[in-house]
Coordinates of C-alpha atoms in Angstrom, one line a residue:
Chain A
X1 CA 37.5 0.3 4.3
X2 CA 34.3 2.3 4.4
X3 CA 32.4 1.9 7.7
X4 CA 29.2 3.7 6.8
X5 CA 26.4 1.3 5.6
X6 CA 24.0 2.4 2.9
X7 CA 21.1 2.6 5.4
X8 CA 23.0 5.3 7.3
X9 CA 23.3 7.3 4.1
X10 CA 19.5 7.1 3.8
X11 CA 19.0 8.4 7.3
X12 CA 21.6 11.2 6.7
X13 CA 19.8 12.5 3.6
X14 CA 16.4 12.3 5.2
X15 CA 17.7 14.3 8.2
X16 CA 19.1 17.0 6.0
X17 CA 15.8 17.2 4.2
X18 CA 13.7 17.2 7.4
X19 CA 15.7 20.2 8.7
X20 CA 13.6 22.3 6.3
X21 CA 10.8 20.1 5.3
X22 CA 8.2 19.1 8.0
X23 CA 6.5 16.8 5.6
X24 CA 9.3 14.2 5.6
X25 CA 8.0 11.4 7.9
X26 CA 9.9 8.2 8.8
X27 CA 8.1 5.1 10.0
X28 CA 9.6 2.1 11.6
X29 CA 8.4 -1.3 12.9
X30 CA 10.6 -1.7 15.9
X31 CA 13.3 -1.3 13.4
X32 CA 14.8 2.2 14.1
X33 CA 18.1 0.7 15.3
X34 CA 18.5 -1.7 12.5
X35 CA 17.4 0.9 10.0
X36 CA 19.9 3.4 11.3
X37 CA 17.0 5.8 12.0
X38 CA 17.5 6.3 15.7
X39 CA 19.1 9.7 15.1
X40 CA 16.1 10.7 13.0
X41 CA 13.6 9.6 15.6
X42 CA 15.4 11.5 18.4
X43 CA 16.0 14.6 16.3
X44 CA 12.6 14.8 14.7
X45 CA 10.2 13.0 17.1
X46 CA 7.2 14.8 15.6
X47 CA 8.1 13.4 12.2
X48 CA 8.7 9.9 13.3
X49 CA 6.0 7.2 13.7
X50 CA 6.7 3.9 15.5
X51 CA 4.2 1.2 14.7
X52 CA 5.6 -1.7 16.6
X53 CA 6.3 -5.1 15.1
X54 CA 3.4 -4.7 12.6
X55 CA 4.6 -4.5 9.0
X56 CA 1.2 -4.5 7.4
X57 CA 0.2 -1.5 9.6
X58 CA 3.6 0.1 8.8
X59 CA 2.8 0.3 5.1
X60 CA -0.9 1.2 5.3
X61 CA -0.2 4.0 7.9
X62 CA 2.5 5.3 5.5
X63 CA 0.0 5.4 2.7
X64 CA -2.5 7.3 4.8
X65 CA 0.1 9.8 5.8
X66 CA 1.2 10.2 2.1
X67 CA -2.4 10.7 1.1
X68 CA -2.4 13.8 3.4
X69 CA 0.8 15.3 1.8
X70 CA 3.5 13.6 3.8
X71 CA 6.6 12.1 2.2
X72 CA 6.5 8.8 4.0
X73 CA 9.6 6.6 4.3
X74 CA 8.8 3.2 5.8
X75 CA 12.0 1.5 6.9
X76 CA 11.8 -2.2 7.9
X77 CA 13.8 -5.4 7.2
X78 CA 13.4 -6.2 3.5
X79 CA 12.3 -9.7 4.2
X80 CA 9.3 -8.6 6.1
X81 CA 8.5 -5.4 4.2
X82 CA 8.5 -7.1 0.8
X83 CA 6.4 -10.2 1.7
X84 CA 4.6 -9.7 5.0
X85 CA 3.2 -6.4 3.8
X86 CA 3.2 -7.3 0.1
X87 CA -0.5 -6.6 -0.3
X88 CA -0.4 -3.3 1.5
X89 CA 2.5 -2.3 -0.9
X90 CA 0.3 -3.4 -3.9
X91 CA -3.0 -1.9 -2.8
X92 CA -2.3 1.1 -0.5
X93 CA 0.9 2.2 -2.1
X94 CA 1.1 1.3 -5.7
X95 CA -2.5 1.0 -6.7
X96 CA -3.6 4.0 -4.7
X97 CA -0.5 5.8 -6.0
X98 CA 0.7 7.3 -2.6
X99 CA 4.0 8.9 -2.1
X100 CA 5.5 6.1 0.0
X101 CA 9.1 5.1 -0.2
X102 CA 9.6 1.5 1.1
X103 CA 13.1 1.1 2.5
X104 CA 14.0 -2.6 2.7
X105 CA 17.0 -2.8 5.0
X106 CA 19.3 -5.7 5.6
X107 CA 18.2 -7.0 2.2
X108 CA 19.2 -10.1 0.4
X109 CA 21.2 -12.5 2.7
X110 CA 22.5 -9.7 4.9
X111 CA 21.2 -11.4 8.0
X112 CA 23.4 -14.4 7.1
X113 CA 23.2 -17.1 9.8
X114 CA 19.7 -16.0 10.9
X115 CA 18.4 -18.1 8.0
X116 CA 15.8 -18.1 5.3
X117 CA 13.1 -16.4 7.4
X118 CA 15.3 -13.3 7.5
X119 CA 16.6 -13.4 3.9
X120 CA 14.9 -11.5 1.1
X121 CA 15.8 -13.2 -2.1
X122 CA 12.3 -12.7 -3.7
X123 CA 11.9 -8.9 -3.2
X124 CA 13.0 -7.8 -6.7
X125 CA 10.6 -10.3 -8.4
X126 CA 7.8 -9.5 -6.0
X127 CA 8.0 -5.7 -6.1
X128 CA 8.8 -5.4 -9.8
X129 CA 5.6 -7.4 -10.6
X130 CA 3.5 -4.6 -9.0
X131 CA 2.3 -2.0 -11.5
X132 CA 3.4 1.6 -10.5
X133 CA 6.2 0.3 -8.2
X134 CA 9.8 1.2 -8.9
X135 CA 12.6 -0.9 -7.6
X136 CA 16.1 0.4 -6.7
X137 CA 19.2 -1.4 -5.4
X138 CA 22.0 1.1 -4.9
X139 CA 25.5 -0.2 -4.8
X140 CA 27.3 2.1 -2.3
X141 CA 26.7 4.9 0.2
X142 CA 27.4 7.7 -2.3
X143 CA 25.0 6.4 -4.9
X144 CA 22.4 5.7 -2.1
X145 CA 22.7 9.4 -1.2
X146 CA 22.1 10.5 -4.7
X147 CA 19.2 8.1 -5.1
X148 CA 17.4 9.3 -2.0
X149 CA 17.9 12.9 -2.9
X150 CA 16.3 12.2 -6.3
X151 CA 13.4 10.2 -4.7
X152 CA 12.7 13.2 -2.4
X153 CA 11.9 15.2 -5.5
X154 CA 9.1 12.9 -6.8
X155 CA 5.8 11.8 -5.4
X156 CA 5.6 8.2 -6.7
X157 CA 6.0 4.9 -4.9
X158 CA 9.3 3.1 -4.8
X159 CA 11.0 0.2 -3.1
X160 CA 14.7 0.6 -2.2
X161 CA 16.8 -2.4 -1.0
X162 CA 20.0 -1.9 0.9
X163 CA 22.2 -4.3 2.8
X164 CA 23.0 -4.4 6.5
X165 CA 26.8 -4.0 6.5
X166 CA 29.0 -1.3 5.1
X167 CA 30.2 -2.0 1.6
X168 CA 33.4 -0.7 -0.1
X169 CA 32.9 2.5 -2.1
X170 CA 32.4 2.3 -5.8
X171 CA 32.2 6.0 -6.1
X172 CA 33.6 8.9 -4.1
X173 CA 32.1 11.9 -2.4
X174 CA 33.0 14.3 -5.1
X175 CA 32.5 11.9 -8.0
X176 CA 29.1 10.1 -8.2
X177 CA 28.0 9.9 -11.8
X178 CA 24.3 9.6 -11.2
X179 CA 21.4 10.1 -13.5
X180 CA 18.0 9.0 -12.3
X181 CA 16.8 5.7 -13.9
X182 CA 20.0 5.4 -16.0
X183 CA 22.5 2.7 -15.3
X184 CA 26.0 3.9 -14.4
X185 CA 28.7 2.7 -16.8
X186 CA 31.7 1.7 -14.7
X187 CA 33.8 0.4 -17.6
X188 CA 33.3 0.0 -21.4
X189 CA 34.4 -2.9 -23.5
X190 CA 32.9 -4.6 -26.6
X191 CA 33.3 -8.4 -25.9
X192 CA 31.5 -9.0 -22.6
X193 CA 28.7 -7.2 -20.7
X194 CA 28.4 -7.5 -17.0
X195 CA 25.2 -6.2 -15.4
X196 CA 24.9 -6.1 -11.6
X197 CA 22.9 -4.3 -8.9
X198 CA 23.3 -3.6 -5.2
X199 CA 26.2 -5.3 -3.4
X200 CA 27.0 -7.4 -6.5
X201 CA 28.3 -4.3 -8.3
X202 CA 31.6 -4.4 -6.4
X203 CA 32.6 -7.9 -7.5
X204 CA 31.3 -7.2 -11.0
X205 CA 33.6 -4.1 -11.2
X206 CA 36.6 -6.1 -10.0
X207 CA 35.7 -8.9 -12.5
X208 CA 35.4 -6.4 -15.3
X209 CA 38.9 -5.0 -14.6
X210 CA 40.4 -8.5 -14.4
X211 CA 38.7 -9.5 -17.7
X212 CA 40.1 -6.4 -19.4
X213 CA 43.5 -7.4 -18.2
X214 CA 43.0 -10.9 -19.6
X215 CA 42.3 -9.4 -23.0
X216 CA 38.5 -9.5 -22.9
X217 CA 37.2 -6.0 -23.3
X218 CA 34.2 -5.8 -20.9
X219 CA 31.5 -3.3 -20.1
X220 CA 30.2 -3.2 -16.5
X221 CA 26.8 -1.6 -15.7
X222 CA 25.7 -0.6 -12.2
X223 CA 22.0 -1.2 -12.8
X224 CA 20.8 0.3 -9.5
X225 CA 17.5 1.0 -11.3
X226 CA 16.0 -2.5 -11.7
X227 CA 12.6 -1.0 -12.5
X228 CA 12.4 1.0 -14.6
X229 CA 15.2 -1.0 -16.1
X230 CA 17.6 1.0 -18.3
X231 CA 16.9 -1.0 -21.4
X232 CA 18.7 1.4 -23.7
X233 CA 22.0 0.9 -21.9
X234 CA 21.6 -2.9 -22.0
X235 CA 20.9 -2.9 -25.7
X236 CA 23.7 -0.5 -26.4
X237 CA 26.3 -2.7 -24.8
X238 CA 24.8 -6.1 -25.4
X239 CA 24.7 -5.5 -29.2
X240 CA 27.8 -7.0 -30.6
X241 CA 28.9 -8.6 -27.3
X242 CA 29.6 -12.3 -27.2
X243 CA 28.3 -12.8 -23.7
X244 CA 26.1 -11.0 -21.1
X245 CA 26.4 -12.0 -17.5
X246 CA 24.1 -10.7 -14.8
X247 CA 25.0 -10.8 -11.1
X248 CA 22.4 -10.4 -8.3
X249 CA 21.8 -11.2 -4.6
X250 CA 18.4 -12.7 -5.4
X251 CA 16.6 -15.8 -6.4
X252 CA 17.4 -16.9 -10.0
X253 CA 13.7 -16.3 -10.9
X254 CA 12.2 -12.9 -11.7
X255 CA 15.1 -10.7 -10.7
X256 CA 17.7 -8.7 -12.6
X257 CA 18.8 -11.6 -14.7
X258 CA 15.3 -12.5 -15.9
X259 CA 14.7 -8.9 -16.8
X260 CA 18.0 -8.4 -18.7
X261 CA 17.4 -11.7 -20.5
X262 CA 14.0 -10.4 -21.6
X263 CA 15.4 -7.3 -23.1
X264 CA 18.4 -9.0 -24.7
X265 CA 16.2 -11.8 -26.1
X266 CA 13.8 -9.3 -27.7
X267 CA 16.2 -6.6 -28.8
X268 CA 19.6 -8.1 -29.5
X269 CA 19.7 -11.9 -29.0
X270 CA 23.0 -12.8 -27.3
X271 CA 23.8 -15.5 -24.7
X272 CA 22.9 -14.4 -21.2
X273 CA 24.1 -16.2 -18.0
X274 CA 22.5 -15.3 -14.7
X275 CA 24.6 -15.5 -11.5
X276 CA 22.2 -15.5 -8.5
X277 CA 21.5 -17.3 -5.3
X278 CA 20.2 -20.8 -5.6
X279 CA 16.5 -21.8 -5.5
X280 CA 17.0 -23.1 -2.0
X281 CA 17.7 -21.9 1.5
X282 CA 21.3 -20.6 1.3
X283 CA 24.1 -22.2 3.2
X284 CA 24.7 -20.8 6.7
X285 CA 27.4 -18.1 6.9
X286 CA 28.3 -14.4 6.7
X287 CA 27.4 -12.6 3.5
X288 CA 30.9 -12.9 2.1
X289 CA 31.1 -16.6 3.0
X290 CA 27.8 -17.2 1.2
X291 CA 28.8 -15.2 -1.8
X292 CA 32.1 -17.0 -2.1
X293 CA 30.4 -20.4 -1.8
X294 CA 28.0 -19.7 -4.7
X295 CA 30.6 -17.9 -6.9
X296 CA 29.0 -14.5 -6.4
X297 CA 32.5 -12.9 -6.3
X298 CA 35.0 -11.5 -8.8
X299 CA 36.7 -14.8 -9.3
X300 CA 33.3 -16.6 -9.8
X301 CA 32.3 -14.0 -12.4
X302 CA 35.6 -14.2 -14.2
X303 CA 35.4 -18.0 -14.3
X304 CA 31.8 -17.9 -15.6
X305 CA 32.8 -15.5 -18.4
X306 CA 35.9 -17.5 -19.4
X307 CA 33.9 -20.7 -19.6
X308 CA 31.1 -18.9 -21.4
X309 CA 33.2 -17.2 -24.1
Chain B
X1 CA -30.8 17.3 9.9
X2 CA -32.8 19.3 7.4
X3 CA -33.3 16.6 4.8
X4 CA -35.3 13.5 5.4
X5 CA -32.3 11.2 5.3
X6 CA -34.2 8.1 6.1
X7 CA -36.4 8.6 2.9
X8 CA -33.2 9.4 1.0
X9 CA -31.6 6.2 2.2
X10 CA -34.5 4.1 0.9
X11 CA -34.5 6.0 -2.4
X12 CA -30.7 5.4 -2.8
X13 CA -31.3 1.7 -2.1
X14 CA -33.5 1.6 -5.2
X15 CA -30.5 3.1 -7.1
X16 CA -28.3 0.4 -5.7
X17 CA -30.6 -2.3 -7.0
X18 CA -30.7 -0.7 -10.4
X19 CA -26.9 -0.3 -10.5
X20 CA -26.6 -4.0 -9.7
X21 CA -29.1 -5.0 -12.4
X22 CA -27.2 -2.8 -14.9
X23 CA -23.8 -4.3 -14.0
X24 CA -25.2 -7.8 -13.6
X25 CA -23.5 -8.3 -10.3
X26 CA -22.9 -6.7 -6.9
X27 CA -22.7 -7.1 -3.1
X28 CA -26.3 -6.3 -2.6
X29 CA -26.8 -7.5 1.0
X30 CA -24.0 -5.4 2.5
X31 CA -24.9 -2.4 0.4
X32 CA -28.4 -2.5 2.0
X33 CA -27.0 -2.8 5.5
X34 CA -24.3 -0.1 5.3
X35 CA -26.1 2.6 3.3
X36 CA -27.6 4.3 6.3
X37 CA -24.1 4.8 7.8
X38 CA -22.9 6.2 4.4
X39 CA -25.9 8.6 4.1
X40 CA -25.4 9.8 7.7
X41 CA -21.7 10.5 7.0
X42 CA -22.1 12.2 3.7
X43 CA -25.3 14.2 4.3
X44 CA -25.1 14.8 8.0
X45 CA -21.6 14.6 9.3
X46 CA -18.6 15.0 7.1
X47 CA -17.1 18.2 5.8
X48 CA -16.8 16.9 2.2
X49 CA -18.3 17.9 -1.1
X50 CA -17.4 18.1 -4.8
X51 CA -16.3 21.7 -4.1
X52 CA -13.8 21.0 -1.3
X53 CA -12.1 17.8 -2.5
X54 CA -8.7 19.5 -2.5
X55 CA -9.2 21.3 0.8
X56 CA -6.6 19.8 3.2
X57 CA -9.0 20.5 6.1
X58 CA -11.7 18.3 4.6
X59 CA -12.9 15.2 6.4
X60 CA -11.7 11.9 5.0
X61 CA -13.4 8.7 4.4
X62 CA -12.2 5.2 3.4
X63 CA -14.7 2.4 2.6
X64 CA -12.8 -0.5 4.0
X65 CA -15.5 -2.9 3.1
X66 CA -15.0 -2.0 -0.5
X67 CA -17.3 -4.6 -1.8
X68 CA -20.2 -2.3 -0.8
X69 CA -19.2 -0.1 -3.6
X70 CA -22.7 0.1 -5.2
X71 CA -24.1 1.8 -2.1
X72 CA -21.0 4.1 -2.1
X73 CA -21.6 5.0 -5.8
X74 CA -25.3 5.8 -5.1
X75 CA -24.3 8.1 -2.2
X76 CA -21.4 9.8 -4.0
X77 CA -23.6 10.4 -7.1
X78 CA -26.3 11.9 -4.9
X79 CA -23.7 14.1 -3.4
X80 CA -22.7 15.3 -6.8
X81 CA -19.3 13.8 -7.4
X82 CA -20.6 12.2 -10.6
X83 CA -24.1 11.4 -11.9
X84 CA -26.3 8.4 -11.1
X85 CA -26.8 8.0 -14.9
X86 CA -23.0 7.7 -15.4
X87 CA -22.9 4.9 -12.8
X88 CA -25.8 3.1 -14.4
X89 CA -24.3 3.3 -17.8
X90 CA -20.8 2.3 -16.9
X91 CA -20.8 0.1 -13.8
X92 CA -18.7 -3.0 -14.4
X93 CA -18.6 -2.4 -18.2
X94 CA -15.5 -2.9 -20.3
X95 CA -13.0 -0.1 -19.8
X96 CA -15.1 1.6 -17.1
X97 CA -13.8 3.5 -14.1
X98 CA -16.8 2.3 -12.2
X99 CA -15.3 -1.0 -11.2
X100 CA -16.5 -3.4 -8.5
X101 CA -14.5 -1.8 -5.7
X102 CA -13.7 1.8 -4.9
X103 CA -10.8 3.4 -6.8
X104 CA -9.4 6.8 -6.6
X105 CA -9.5 7.6 -10.2
X106 CA -13.1 8.6 -9.5
X107 CA -13.8 11.9 -7.9
X108 CA -14.7 11.7 -4.2
X109 CA -12.8 8.5 -3.6
X110 CA -9.6 9.0 -1.5
X111 CA -8.1 5.5 -1.5
X112 CA -8.5 2.3 -3.4
X113 CA -10.0 -0.6 -1.4
X114 CA -11.3 -4.0 -1.9
X115 CA -8.9 -6.2 0.0
X116 CA -10.2 -6.3 3.5
X117 CA -8.4 -5.1 6.6
X118 CA -6.7 -2.1 4.9
X119 CA -9.1 0.8 5.6
X120 CA -8.4 1.2 9.3
X121 CA -4.6 1.3 9.2
X122 CA -4.8 3.8 6.2
X123 CA -7.1 6.0 8.2
X124 CA -4.6 6.0 11.1
X125 CA -2.0 7.4 8.8
X126 CA -4.5 10.1 7.8
X127 CA -5.5 10.9 11.3
X128 CA -1.8 11.1 12.3
X129 CA -1.1 13.5 9.4
X130 CA -4.1 15.7 10.4
X131 CA -2.7 15.8 14.0
X132 CA 0.8 16.6 12.8
X133 CA -0.5 19.5 10.8
X134 CA -3.0 20.7 13.4
X135 CA -6.0 20.3 11.0
X136 CA -9.7 20.0 12.0
X137 CA -10.0 16.9 9.8
X138 CA -12.0 14.0 11.1
X139 CA -11.2 10.6 9.6
X140 CA -13.9 7.9 9.1
X141 CA -13.8 4.3 7.9
X142 CA -16.5 1.6 7.6
X143 CA -15.5 -2.0 8.0
X144 CA -17.6 -5.2 7.7
X145 CA -18.0 -7.5 10.6
X146 CA -16.6 -10.5 8.7
X147 CA -13.6 -8.2 7.9
X148 CA -12.7 -8.2 11.6
X149 CA -11.1 -11.6 11.2
X150 CA -8.2 -9.9 9.3
X151 CA -5.2 -9.5 11.5
X152 CA -4.3 -6.1 10.1
X153 CA -7.5 -4.7 11.6
X154 CA -6.2 -5.5 15.0
X155 CA -2.7 -4.0 14.2
X156 CA -4.7 -0.9 13.4
X157 CA -6.9 -1.1 16.6
X158 CA -3.7 -1.3 18.6
X159 CA -2.0 1.6 16.9
X160 CA -5.1 3.9 17.0
X161 CA -5.5 3.2 20.7
X162 CA -1.8 3.7 21.3
X163 CA -1.8 7.1 19.6
X164 CA -5.1 8.1 21.2
X165 CA -6.5 9.2 17.9
X166 CA -9.7 11.1 18.8
X167 CA -10.0 12.5 15.3
X168 CA -10.6 8.9 14.1
X169 CA -14.0 7.1 14.1
X170 CA -14.5 3.6 12.7
X171 CA -17.8 2.0 12.0
X172 CA -18.4 -1.8 12.0
X173 CA -21.4 -2.7 9.8
X174 CA -22.5 -5.5 12.2
X175 CA -25.0 -7.4 10.0
X176 CA -23.9 -10.7 11.4
X177 CA -23.7 -12.5 8.0
X178 CA -20.8 -13.1 5.7
X179 CA -20.6 -15.1 2.5
X180 CA -20.4 -18.5 4.2
X181 CA -23.1 -17.8 6.7
X182 CA -23.4 -16.4 10.3
X183 CA -20.3 -14.4 11.4
X184 CA -20.7 -16.2 14.7
X185 CA -20.3 -19.6 13.1
X186 CA -17.5 -18.6 10.7
X187 CA -15.4 -16.7 13.3
X188 CA -17.3 -15.3 16.2
X189 CA -17.1 -11.7 17.2
X190 CA -19.5 -11.6 20.1
X191 CA -18.2 -9.3 23.0
X192 CA -17.1 -7.0 20.2
X193 CA -17.5 -4.0 22.4
X194 CA -15.2 -5.4 25.0
X195 CA -12.6 -6.4 22.5
X196 CA -12.3 -2.8 21.1
X197 CA -12.5 -1.2 24.5
X198 CA -9.6 -3.4 25.6
X199 CA -7.6 -1.8 22.7
X200 CA -8.3 1.6 24.1
X201 CA -11.3 2.6 22.1
X202 CA -14.5 4.3 23.1
X203 CA -17.3 2.0 21.8
X204 CA -20.9 3.0 21.0
X205 CA -23.4 0.3 19.9
X206 CA -26.4 1.5 18.0
X207 CA -29.1 0.6 15.5
X208 CA -27.1 0.9 12.4
X209 CA -30.2 1.2 10.2
X210 CA -31.5 4.2 12.1
X211 CA -30.2 7.5 10.9
X212 CA -31.2 9.4 14.1
X213 CA -29.3 6.7 16.1
X214 CA -26.3 7.0 13.8
X215 CA -26.4 10.8 14.1
X216 CA -26.3 10.5 17.9
X217 CA -23.4 8.1 17.8
X218 CA -21.3 10.3 15.4
X219 CA -22.0 13.3 17.5
X220 CA -20.9 11.4 20.6
X221 CA -17.7 10.4 18.8
X222 CA -16.9 14.0 18.0
X223 CA -17.2 14.9 21.7
X224 CA -15.0 12.0 22.7
X225 CA -11.4 13.1 23.5
X226 CA -8.3 11.1 24.1
X227 CA -9.2 7.9 22.3
X228 CA -10.6 6.8 19.0
X229 CA -14.3 5.8 18.7
X230 CA -15.7 2.6 17.3
X231 CA -19.4 2.6 16.3
X232 CA -20.9 -0.8 16.2
X233 CA -23.7 -0.3 13.7
X234 CA -26.1 -3.2 14.4
X235 CA -27.7 -3.7 11.0
X236 CA -29.8 -6.0 8.9
X237 CA -28.1 -7.5 5.9
X238 CA -30.3 -6.8 2.9
X239 CA -32.2 -4.1 4.9
X240 CA -35.2 -2.8 3.0
X241 CA -37.0 -5.8 1.7
X242 CA -37.9 -9.2 3.3
X243 CA -36.8 -10.8 0.0
X244 CA -33.2 -10.2 1.1
X245 CA -33.2 -9.5 4.8
X246 CA -31.0 -11.7 6.9
X247 CA -30.2 -14.1 4.1
X248 CA -26.6 -15.0 3.5
X249 CA -27.4 -15.9 0.0
X250 CA -27.9 -12.2 -0.8
X251 CA -24.3 -11.4 0.0
X252 CA -23.6 -11.2 -3.7
X253 CA -26.7 -11.8 -5.9
X254 CA -28.6 -10.3 -8.8
X255 CA -32.3 -10.3 -8.3
X256 CA -34.6 -12.2 -10.7
X257 CA -37.3 -10.2 -12.5
X258 CA -39.8 -11.2 -9.9
X259 CA -37.5 -10.5 -7.0
X260 CA -36.6 -7.2 -8.5
X261 CA -40.2 -6.1 -8.7
X262 CA -40.8 -7.1 -5.1
X263 CA -37.6 -5.5 -3.8
X264 CA -38.3 -2.2 -5.5
X265 CA -41.9 -2.2 -4.3
X266 CA -40.8 -2.8 -0.7
X267 CA -38.1 -0.1 -0.9
X268 CA -40.6 2.4 -2.4
X269 CA -43.1 1.6 0.3
X270 CA -40.5 2.3 3.0
X271 CA -39.5 5.5 1.3
X272 CA -43.1 6.6 1.3
X273 CA -43.5 5.7 5.0
X274 CA -40.3 7.7 5.8
X275 CA -41.5 10.7 3.8
X276 CA -44.7 10.9 5.8
X277 CA -43.3 10.3 9.2

């Protein structure tokens, strides 16, 4: 079992870049530990800014730094970053078009038993609704690495959500099929299309394998790029499929499922079922306990497909 | 100061009135109170011009009280970033870049603003970047006094004090009125100087409608080391004509034809007085 969380992969790439690029700046809001940025802060103290527990300031200061040529990476719990500082993300980052990468750590229900104040089940909807904001939910540490390397090459705003705990690898160190803003096809099949992002890619992959064994050829898309959504891949695999199922660690409103349904409805009408968290505070438990309870696991996905077909 | 900036300020106030008449709307009261600070910054203090907008060593300005955009347009046009005629023709019109708050699609405007409480924290990022890169850049922002009720202002006050940003100077346009009435009735800010000093700022309180006084304050800020400076610019909302002065109703208002004639006559008279002083 992999022991490196995706947030650690972000820090590793930024440290590699900072070794030769003094414009990489990391900002934290008393979150350097939870963001796995302690090593960056101690290795590159001149390129690290601590703002204290002040997420609005975190984002605005990042925008000011970016305006002056810095590549600002603001890392803070996704729940606070995406809602407490929402207006700063909208105005100072997206509207002013500053090179700020917003790193939402411990996203979704990562904080488990800490409750709804610490869950971010609205961030995809909120961030996607901002013009000029991109939204990424990488699935494992290898893809996270490739994503951050790609983001270092551009100067546009983006929001990246990662979870708190290590997740099992989807890819391997020497095999990460990654094209920026294109979904990764994990499996191809003509009858069913599964579209997942973030930590839900793992159970979607397992479900896809099981469905194929059961005689239902299934395509599985790792849609780490929620915005800009890879519409072409959705249309390519939804066309002719009997059923599309989306899986996300998010509210049922305005997330991956809503966006996929929009595309499928407009381009290739097919039945779409959205598996997501409920529109309610989630039950108390670890991430896996919560996922299992709501059927956000391989078994739940398979059952949904079998009932839906 | 080679130019007669006081006269210039009263001339630009006339432009502001015409911009508002052309756009059929605008935050006229705050435009009139803040314009002396803008004129002092752009024509006396800051290293900024249409020729050096891409120079990383230039000084930086963010109009945090973005609703005073008409005064900002008048000053930027006079400075040559665009023409006054362009503003008059396009302000608030369909498809125009000259919208009712600053946006950085226009030359000379660094950051978009409009939502209050953003300018100071953004300027902290700029000041930190200038320090990281060892640049001579000075960073300026102007806030409204009603704006100080925004919590993000105090997050910024804290951080600027913490990082001892002596390349940062913030101005409060202390006109004592906001849309609902007196700032002291809505959410009081008296002992303002003490509040900012407690956050680690050097505080200067001056007549904010006096360009010589503002000049002195900005010079003092430049000499202040080891902490950021706050200039409390004590101003008169609607400054320039008794028709508008100290009246909360003129926060956002288009003059009638009679009011327009009187305001323009008052502004012209003050410009004449300044020219002959």
